[in-house]
Short mmCIF file of C-alpha atoms and ligand atoms in Angstrom, two decimals:
data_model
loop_
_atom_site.label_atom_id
_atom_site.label_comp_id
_atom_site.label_asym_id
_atom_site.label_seq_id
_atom_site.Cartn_x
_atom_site.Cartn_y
_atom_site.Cartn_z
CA UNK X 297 -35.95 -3.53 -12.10
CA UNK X 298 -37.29 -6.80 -11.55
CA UNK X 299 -37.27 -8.84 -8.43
CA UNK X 300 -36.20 -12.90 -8.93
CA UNK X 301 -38.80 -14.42 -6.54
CA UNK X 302 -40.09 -17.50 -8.78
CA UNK X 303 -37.29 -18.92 -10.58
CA UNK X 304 -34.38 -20.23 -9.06
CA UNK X 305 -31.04 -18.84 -10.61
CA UNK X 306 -27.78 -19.06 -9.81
CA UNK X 307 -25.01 -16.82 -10.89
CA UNK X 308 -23.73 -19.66 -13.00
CA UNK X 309 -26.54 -20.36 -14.82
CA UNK X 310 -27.33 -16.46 -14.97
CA UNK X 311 -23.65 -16.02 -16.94
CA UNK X 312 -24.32 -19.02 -19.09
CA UNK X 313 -27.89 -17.73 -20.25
CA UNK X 314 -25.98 -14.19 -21.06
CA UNK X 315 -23.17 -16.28 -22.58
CA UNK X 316 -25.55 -18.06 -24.68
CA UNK X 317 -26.88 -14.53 -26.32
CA UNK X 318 -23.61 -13.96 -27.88
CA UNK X 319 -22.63 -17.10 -30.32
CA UNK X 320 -18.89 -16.01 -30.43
CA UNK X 321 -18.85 -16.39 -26.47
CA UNK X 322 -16.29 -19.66 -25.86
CA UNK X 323 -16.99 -19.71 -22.54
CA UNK X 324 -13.76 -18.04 -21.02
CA UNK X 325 -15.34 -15.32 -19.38
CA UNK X 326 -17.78 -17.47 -17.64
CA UNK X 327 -14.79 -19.05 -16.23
CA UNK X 328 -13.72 -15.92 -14.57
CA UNK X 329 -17.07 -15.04 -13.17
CA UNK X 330 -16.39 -18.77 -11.81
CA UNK X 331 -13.27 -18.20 -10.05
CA UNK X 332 -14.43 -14.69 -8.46
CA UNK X 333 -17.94 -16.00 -7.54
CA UNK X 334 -15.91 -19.29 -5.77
CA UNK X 335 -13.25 -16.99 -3.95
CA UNK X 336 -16.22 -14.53 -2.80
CA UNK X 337 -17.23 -17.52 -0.89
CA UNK X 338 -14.59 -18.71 0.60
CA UNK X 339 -13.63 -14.93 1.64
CA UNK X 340 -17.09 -14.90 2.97
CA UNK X 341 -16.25 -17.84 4.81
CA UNK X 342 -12.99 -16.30 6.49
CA UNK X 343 -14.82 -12.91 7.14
CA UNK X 344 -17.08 -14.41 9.12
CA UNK X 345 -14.84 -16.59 11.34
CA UNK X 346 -11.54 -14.40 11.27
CA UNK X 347 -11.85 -13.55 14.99
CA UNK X 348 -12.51 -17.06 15.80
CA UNK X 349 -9.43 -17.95 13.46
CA UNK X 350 -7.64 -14.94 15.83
CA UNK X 351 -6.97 -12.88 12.03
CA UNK X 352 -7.81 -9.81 13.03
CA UNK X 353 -5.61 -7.30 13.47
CA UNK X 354 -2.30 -5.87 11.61
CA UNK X 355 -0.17 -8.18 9.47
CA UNK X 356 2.41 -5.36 10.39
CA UNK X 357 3.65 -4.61 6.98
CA UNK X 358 3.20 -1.87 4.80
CA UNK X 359 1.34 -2.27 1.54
CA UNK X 360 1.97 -0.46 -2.10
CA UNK X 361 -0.19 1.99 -0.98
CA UNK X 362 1.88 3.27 2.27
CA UNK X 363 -1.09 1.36 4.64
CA UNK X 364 -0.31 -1.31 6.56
CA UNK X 365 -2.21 -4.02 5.70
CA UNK X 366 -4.39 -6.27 8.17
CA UNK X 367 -4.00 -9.65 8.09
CA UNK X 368 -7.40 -10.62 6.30
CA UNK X 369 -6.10 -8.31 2.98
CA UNK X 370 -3.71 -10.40 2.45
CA UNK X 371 -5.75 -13.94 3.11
CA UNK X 372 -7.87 -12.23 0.48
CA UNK X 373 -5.73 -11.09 -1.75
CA UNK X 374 -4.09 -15.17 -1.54
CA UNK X 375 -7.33 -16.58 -1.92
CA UNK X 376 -8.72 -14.52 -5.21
CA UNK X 377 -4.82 -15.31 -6.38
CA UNK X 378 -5.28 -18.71 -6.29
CA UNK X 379 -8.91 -18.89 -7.23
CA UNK X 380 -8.19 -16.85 -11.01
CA UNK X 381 -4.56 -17.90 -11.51
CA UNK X 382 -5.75 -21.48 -12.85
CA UNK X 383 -7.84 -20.03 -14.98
CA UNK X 384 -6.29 -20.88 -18.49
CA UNK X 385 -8.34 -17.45 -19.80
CA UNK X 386 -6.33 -14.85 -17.60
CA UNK X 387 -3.59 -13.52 -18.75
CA UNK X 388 -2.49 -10.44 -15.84
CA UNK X 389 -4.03 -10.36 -12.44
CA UNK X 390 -3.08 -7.08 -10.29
CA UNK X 391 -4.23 -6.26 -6.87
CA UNK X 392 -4.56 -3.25 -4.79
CA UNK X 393 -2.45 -5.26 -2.16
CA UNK X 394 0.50 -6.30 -4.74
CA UNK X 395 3.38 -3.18 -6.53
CA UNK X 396 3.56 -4.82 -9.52
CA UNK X 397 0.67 -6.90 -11.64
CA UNK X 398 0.83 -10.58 -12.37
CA UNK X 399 1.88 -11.59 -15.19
CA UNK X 400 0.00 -15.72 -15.95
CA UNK X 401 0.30 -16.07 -19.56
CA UNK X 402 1.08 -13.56 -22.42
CA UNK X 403 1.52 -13.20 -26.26
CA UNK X 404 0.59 -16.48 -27.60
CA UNK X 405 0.01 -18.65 -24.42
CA UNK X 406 -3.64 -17.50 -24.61
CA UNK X 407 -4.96 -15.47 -21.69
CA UNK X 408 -7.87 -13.12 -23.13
CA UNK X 409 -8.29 -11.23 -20.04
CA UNK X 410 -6.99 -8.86 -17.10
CA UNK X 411 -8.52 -8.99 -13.65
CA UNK X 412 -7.95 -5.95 -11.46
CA UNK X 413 -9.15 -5.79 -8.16
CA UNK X 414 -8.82 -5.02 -4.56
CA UNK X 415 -8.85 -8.19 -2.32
CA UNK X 416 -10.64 -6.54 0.79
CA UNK X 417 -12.02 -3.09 0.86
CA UNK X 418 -12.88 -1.27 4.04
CA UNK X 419 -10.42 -4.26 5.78
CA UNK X 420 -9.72 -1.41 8.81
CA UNK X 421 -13.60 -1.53 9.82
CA UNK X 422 -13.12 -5.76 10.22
CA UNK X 423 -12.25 -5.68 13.85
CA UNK X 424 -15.53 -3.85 14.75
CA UNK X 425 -17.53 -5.83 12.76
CA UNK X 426 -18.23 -3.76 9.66
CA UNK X 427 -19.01 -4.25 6.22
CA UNK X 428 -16.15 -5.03 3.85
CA UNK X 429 -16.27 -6.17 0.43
CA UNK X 430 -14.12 -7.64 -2.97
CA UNK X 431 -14.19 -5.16 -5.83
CA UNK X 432 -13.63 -6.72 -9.18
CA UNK X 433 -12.76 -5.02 -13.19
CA UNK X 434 -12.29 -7.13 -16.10
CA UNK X 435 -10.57 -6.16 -19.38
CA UNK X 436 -9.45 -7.63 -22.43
CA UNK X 437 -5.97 -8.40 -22.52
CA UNK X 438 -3.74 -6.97 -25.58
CA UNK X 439 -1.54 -9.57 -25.98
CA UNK X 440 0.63 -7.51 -28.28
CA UNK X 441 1.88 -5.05 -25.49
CA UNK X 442 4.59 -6.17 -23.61
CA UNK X 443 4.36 -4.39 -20.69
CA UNK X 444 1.99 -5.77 -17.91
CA UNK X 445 1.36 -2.28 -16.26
CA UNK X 446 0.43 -0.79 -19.71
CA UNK X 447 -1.69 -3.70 -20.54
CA UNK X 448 -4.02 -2.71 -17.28
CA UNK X 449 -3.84 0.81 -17.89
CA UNK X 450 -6.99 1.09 -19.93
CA UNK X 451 -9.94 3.62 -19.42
CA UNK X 452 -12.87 2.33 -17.65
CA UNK X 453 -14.74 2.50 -20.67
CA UNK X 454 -13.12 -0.57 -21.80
CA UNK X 455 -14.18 -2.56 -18.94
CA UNK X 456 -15.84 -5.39 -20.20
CA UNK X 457 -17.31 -6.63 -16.22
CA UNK X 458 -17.09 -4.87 -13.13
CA UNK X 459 -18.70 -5.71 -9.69
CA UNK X 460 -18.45 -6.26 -6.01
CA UNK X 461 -18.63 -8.75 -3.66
CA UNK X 462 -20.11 -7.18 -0.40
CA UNK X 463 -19.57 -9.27 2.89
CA UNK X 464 -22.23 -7.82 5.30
CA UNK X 465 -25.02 -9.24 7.24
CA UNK X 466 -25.73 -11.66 4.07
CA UNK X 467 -23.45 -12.05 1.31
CA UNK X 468 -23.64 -10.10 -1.81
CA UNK X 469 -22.68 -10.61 -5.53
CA UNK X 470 -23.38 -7.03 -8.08
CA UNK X 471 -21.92 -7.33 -11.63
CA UNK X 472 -22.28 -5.77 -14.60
CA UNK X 473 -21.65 -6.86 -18.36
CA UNK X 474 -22.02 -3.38 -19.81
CA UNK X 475 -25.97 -4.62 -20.05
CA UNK X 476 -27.55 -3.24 -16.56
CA UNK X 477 -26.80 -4.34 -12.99
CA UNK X 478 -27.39 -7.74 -11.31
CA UNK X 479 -27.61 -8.62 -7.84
CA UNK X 480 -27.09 -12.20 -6.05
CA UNK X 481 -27.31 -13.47 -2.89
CA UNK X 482 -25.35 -15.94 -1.46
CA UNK X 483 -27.53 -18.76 0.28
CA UNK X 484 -24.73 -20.42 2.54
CA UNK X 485 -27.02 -23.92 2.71
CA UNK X 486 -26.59 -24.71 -0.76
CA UNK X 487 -23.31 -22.35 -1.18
CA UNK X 488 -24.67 -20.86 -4.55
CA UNK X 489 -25.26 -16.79 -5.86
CA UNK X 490 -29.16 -16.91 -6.82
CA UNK X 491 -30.16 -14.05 -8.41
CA UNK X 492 -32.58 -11.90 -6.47
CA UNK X 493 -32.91 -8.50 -8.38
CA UNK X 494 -32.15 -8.23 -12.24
CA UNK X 495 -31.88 -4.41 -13.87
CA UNK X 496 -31.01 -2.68 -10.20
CA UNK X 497 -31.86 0.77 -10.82
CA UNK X 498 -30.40 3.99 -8.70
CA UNK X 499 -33.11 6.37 -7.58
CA UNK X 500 -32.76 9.91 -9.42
CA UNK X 501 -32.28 11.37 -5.78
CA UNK X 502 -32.40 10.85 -2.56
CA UNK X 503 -31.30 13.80 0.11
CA UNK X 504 -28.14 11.77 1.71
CA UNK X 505 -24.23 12.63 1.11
CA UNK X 506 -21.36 10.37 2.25
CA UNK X 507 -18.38 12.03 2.74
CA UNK X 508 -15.68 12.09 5.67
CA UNK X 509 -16.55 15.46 6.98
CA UNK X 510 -13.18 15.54 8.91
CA UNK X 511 -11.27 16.73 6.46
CA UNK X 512 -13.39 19.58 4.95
CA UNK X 513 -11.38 22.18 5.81
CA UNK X 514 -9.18 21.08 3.08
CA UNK X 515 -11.69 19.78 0.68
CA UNK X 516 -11.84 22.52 -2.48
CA UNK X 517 -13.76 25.72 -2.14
CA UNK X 518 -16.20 23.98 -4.70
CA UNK X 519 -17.22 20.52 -2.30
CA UNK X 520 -17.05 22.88 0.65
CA UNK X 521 -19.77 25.43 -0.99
CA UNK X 522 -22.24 22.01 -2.11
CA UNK X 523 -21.94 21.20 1.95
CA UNK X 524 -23.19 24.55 3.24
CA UNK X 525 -25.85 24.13 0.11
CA UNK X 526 -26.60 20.33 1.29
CA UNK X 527 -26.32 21.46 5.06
CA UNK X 528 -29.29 24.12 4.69
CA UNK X 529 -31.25 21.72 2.29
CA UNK X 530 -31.68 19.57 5.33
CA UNK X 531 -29.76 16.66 3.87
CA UNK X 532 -28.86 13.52 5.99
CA UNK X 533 -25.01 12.04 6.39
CA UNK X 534 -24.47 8.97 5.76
CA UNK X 535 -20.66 7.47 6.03
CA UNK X 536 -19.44 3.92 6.88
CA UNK X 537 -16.20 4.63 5.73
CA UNK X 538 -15.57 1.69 3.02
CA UNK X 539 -15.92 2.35 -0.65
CA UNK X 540 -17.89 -0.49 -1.20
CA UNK X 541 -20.58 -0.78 1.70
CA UNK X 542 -21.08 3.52 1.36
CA UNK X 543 -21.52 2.95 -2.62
CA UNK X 544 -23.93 -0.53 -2.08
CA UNK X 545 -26.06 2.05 -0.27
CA UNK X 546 -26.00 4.79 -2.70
CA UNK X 547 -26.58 2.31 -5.55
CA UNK X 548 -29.97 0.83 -3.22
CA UNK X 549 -31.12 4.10 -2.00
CA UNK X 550 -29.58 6.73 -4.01
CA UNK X 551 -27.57 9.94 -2.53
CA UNK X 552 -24.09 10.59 -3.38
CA UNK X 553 -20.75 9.85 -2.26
CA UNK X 554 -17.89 11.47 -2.74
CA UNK X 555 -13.84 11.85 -1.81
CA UNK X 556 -12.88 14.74 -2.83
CA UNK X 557 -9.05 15.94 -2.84
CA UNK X 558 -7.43 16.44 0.61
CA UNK X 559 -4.28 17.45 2.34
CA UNK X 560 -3.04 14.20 2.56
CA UNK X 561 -4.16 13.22 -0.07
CA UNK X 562 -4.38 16.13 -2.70
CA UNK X 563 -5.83 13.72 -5.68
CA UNK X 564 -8.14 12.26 -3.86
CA UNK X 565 -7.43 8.42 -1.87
CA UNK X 566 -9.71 6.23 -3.80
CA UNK X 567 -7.70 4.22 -6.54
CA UNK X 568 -8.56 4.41 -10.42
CA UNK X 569 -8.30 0.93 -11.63
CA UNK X 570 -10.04 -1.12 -8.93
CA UNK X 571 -11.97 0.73 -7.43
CA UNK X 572 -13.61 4.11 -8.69
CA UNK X 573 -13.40 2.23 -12.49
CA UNK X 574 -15.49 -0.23 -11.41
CA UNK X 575 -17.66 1.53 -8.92
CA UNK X 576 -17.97 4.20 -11.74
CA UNK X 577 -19.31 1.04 -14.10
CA UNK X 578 -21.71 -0.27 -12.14
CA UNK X 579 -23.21 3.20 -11.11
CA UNK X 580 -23.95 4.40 -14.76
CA UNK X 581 -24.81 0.97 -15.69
CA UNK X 582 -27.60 1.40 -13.01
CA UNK X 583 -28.58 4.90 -14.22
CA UNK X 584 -26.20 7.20 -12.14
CA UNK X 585 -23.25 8.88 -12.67
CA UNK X 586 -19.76 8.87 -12.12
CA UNK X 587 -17.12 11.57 -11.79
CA UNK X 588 -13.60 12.33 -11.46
CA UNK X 589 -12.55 15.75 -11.44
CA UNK X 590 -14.92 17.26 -12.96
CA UNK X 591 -14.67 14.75 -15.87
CA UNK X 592 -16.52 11.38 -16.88
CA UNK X 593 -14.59 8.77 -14.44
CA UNK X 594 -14.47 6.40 -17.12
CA UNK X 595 -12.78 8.26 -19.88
CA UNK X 596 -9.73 9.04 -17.49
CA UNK X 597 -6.68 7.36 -19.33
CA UNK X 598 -4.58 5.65 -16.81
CA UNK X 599 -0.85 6.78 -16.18
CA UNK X 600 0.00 4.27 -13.42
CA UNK X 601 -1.49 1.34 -12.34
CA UNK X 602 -2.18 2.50 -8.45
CA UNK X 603 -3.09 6.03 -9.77
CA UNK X 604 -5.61 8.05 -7.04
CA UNK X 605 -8.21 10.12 -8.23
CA UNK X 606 -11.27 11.90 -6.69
CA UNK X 607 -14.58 10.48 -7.07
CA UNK X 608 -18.23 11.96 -6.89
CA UNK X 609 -20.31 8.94 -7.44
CA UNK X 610 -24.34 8.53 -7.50
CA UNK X 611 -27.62 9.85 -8.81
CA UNK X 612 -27.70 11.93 -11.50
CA UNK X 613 -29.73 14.48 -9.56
CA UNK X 614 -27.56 14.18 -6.30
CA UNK X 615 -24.53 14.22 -8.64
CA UNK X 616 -25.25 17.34 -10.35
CA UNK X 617 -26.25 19.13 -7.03
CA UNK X 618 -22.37 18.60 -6.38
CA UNK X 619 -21.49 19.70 -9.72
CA UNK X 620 -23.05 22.77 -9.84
CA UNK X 621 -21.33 24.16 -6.76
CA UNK X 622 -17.91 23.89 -9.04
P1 P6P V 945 -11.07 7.67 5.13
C1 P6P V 945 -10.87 2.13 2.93
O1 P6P V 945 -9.58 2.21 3.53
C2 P6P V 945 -10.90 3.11 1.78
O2 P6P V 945 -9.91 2.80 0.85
C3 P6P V 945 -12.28 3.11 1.14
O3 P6P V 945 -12.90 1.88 1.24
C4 P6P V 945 -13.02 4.18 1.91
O4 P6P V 945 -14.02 4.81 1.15
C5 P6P V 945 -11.90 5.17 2.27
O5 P6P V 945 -10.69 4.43 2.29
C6 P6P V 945 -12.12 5.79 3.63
O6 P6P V 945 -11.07 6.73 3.82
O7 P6P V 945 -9.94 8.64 4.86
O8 P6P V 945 -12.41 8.38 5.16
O9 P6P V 945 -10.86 6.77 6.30
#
């Protein structure tokens, strides 16, 4: 890991040096790094004034997902819409907020890529001032299937970019290329990403879980045996309760998070494509691992495009603790 203190670089000039390395690059995919890096700021932007703006609150409808949504998952979800879909290099955008993906150009119109992501993450911790983030997964489009769903429905292994946009006490830009883990800060004077750490690395272990205790009683014998373990290891507990500011953590600090299956929701809440995908990415890209029922998160083939799976997600040694218990 090293830590950018003398030069100055941005995340555009970052993804142009890394475009640069590969001579068949044509610069689409810098585009998209483009449109997400400029609707992380203006999301930042509307995070940060949305009581001010009186946006709090329920937009009192009922997303895909049987939540109702809150008013700033939908500004979101608008925003990053409007940001990627003049991008001539996207073909399908689909969001955790929207049923069905959007189709921008197929077949021959060009379009080399999908974008999958979910606008606002952790959006229910907003009106008491929590941490809530933009999760992002890019894959390659295959123009020759006709079906939008089926075009996204592509293991994570085939993600080609994957990151977060965490909107916390400063403003926070991880991606990955599939070549380690880079971290950018947003500096709001000159509105512009600089890189800060290059190669994030995530400890081997670290004695923290993050998991919503509450509904242990119907976790699987296996989780509920690693909690008694963890319990009389003198582990600590750690749980914010959104995906992206409990995984920033784990990824910084190490520890493991998990949802495991529940009652309500018996294979598991967190969402395959845009989130645990890309979440999964990032964490082996920074030396952890990911899991999904007992198998590698990324090598899940996707049925649906809102399909729920379980998710044990950090250091390998934290990771395997969990594992072992099965
Ligand atoms: P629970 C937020 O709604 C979210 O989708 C994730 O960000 C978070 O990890 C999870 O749900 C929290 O769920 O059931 O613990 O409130």
């Amino acid at each position: 890991m090293t830590i950018a203190r003398d030069n100055l670089m941005s995340l555009q000039s970052h993804i142009l040096a890394e475009e640069a390395k590969h001579p068949s690059a044509t610069g689409d995919f810098s585009w998209i790094i483009s449109a997400i890096s400029l609707a992380g700021k203006v999301i930042a932007h509307k995070v940060r004034r949305a009581r001010l703006e009186g946006v709090l609150g329920d937009q009192g409808t009922i997303n895909v997902q049987g939540e109702s949504q809150v008013r700033m998952d939908v500004i979101a979800n608008d925003i990053i819409m409007r940001c990627l879909g003049s991008r001539a290099s996207v073909a399908v955008l689909a969001s955790e907020e929207q049923e069905e993906p959007t189709i921008l150009r197929r077949g021959r119109e060009g379009g080399k890529y999908c974008v999958l992501f979910d606008p606002l993450d952790g959006s229910s911790t907003l009106d008491t001032c929590g941490t809530v983030g933009t999760i992002f997964s890019i894959l390659r489009n295959d123009a020759e299937v006709p079906d939008a769903e089926r075009t996204v429905c592509q293991p994570g292994r085939q993600q080609i970019a994957a990151g977060y946009i965490l909107y916390g006490p400063s403003t926070v830009f991880v991606i990955t290329t599939g070549y380690g883990v880079d971290l950018f800060e947003l500096d709001p004077h000159i509105g512009s990403f600089l890189l800060v750490t290059s190669g994030v690395r995530m400890p081997q272990r670290q004695k923290t879980y993050s998991v919503n205790e509450a509904n242990s009683a119907s976790f699987p014998a296996e989780y509920q045996r690693y909690l008694k373990w963890a319990h009389g290891e003198g582990y600590s507990s750690r749980y914010i309760g959104s995906l992206v500011s409990d995984f920033h953590r784990t990824l910084m600090k190490g520890g493991v998070f998990m949802y495991p299956p529940t009652q309500a929701n018996p294979s598991g809440k967190l969402r395959l494509l845009y989130e645990a995908n890309p979440i999964g990415f990032i964490a082996e890209q920074a030396g952890g691992v990911s899991m999904s029922g007992g198998v590698r998160t990324l090598d899940i083939e996707p049925a649906k495009l809102h399909q729920r799976v379980p998710l044990v997600v950090g250091s390998v040694e934290e990771v395997g603790h969990v594992l072992r218990h099965a």
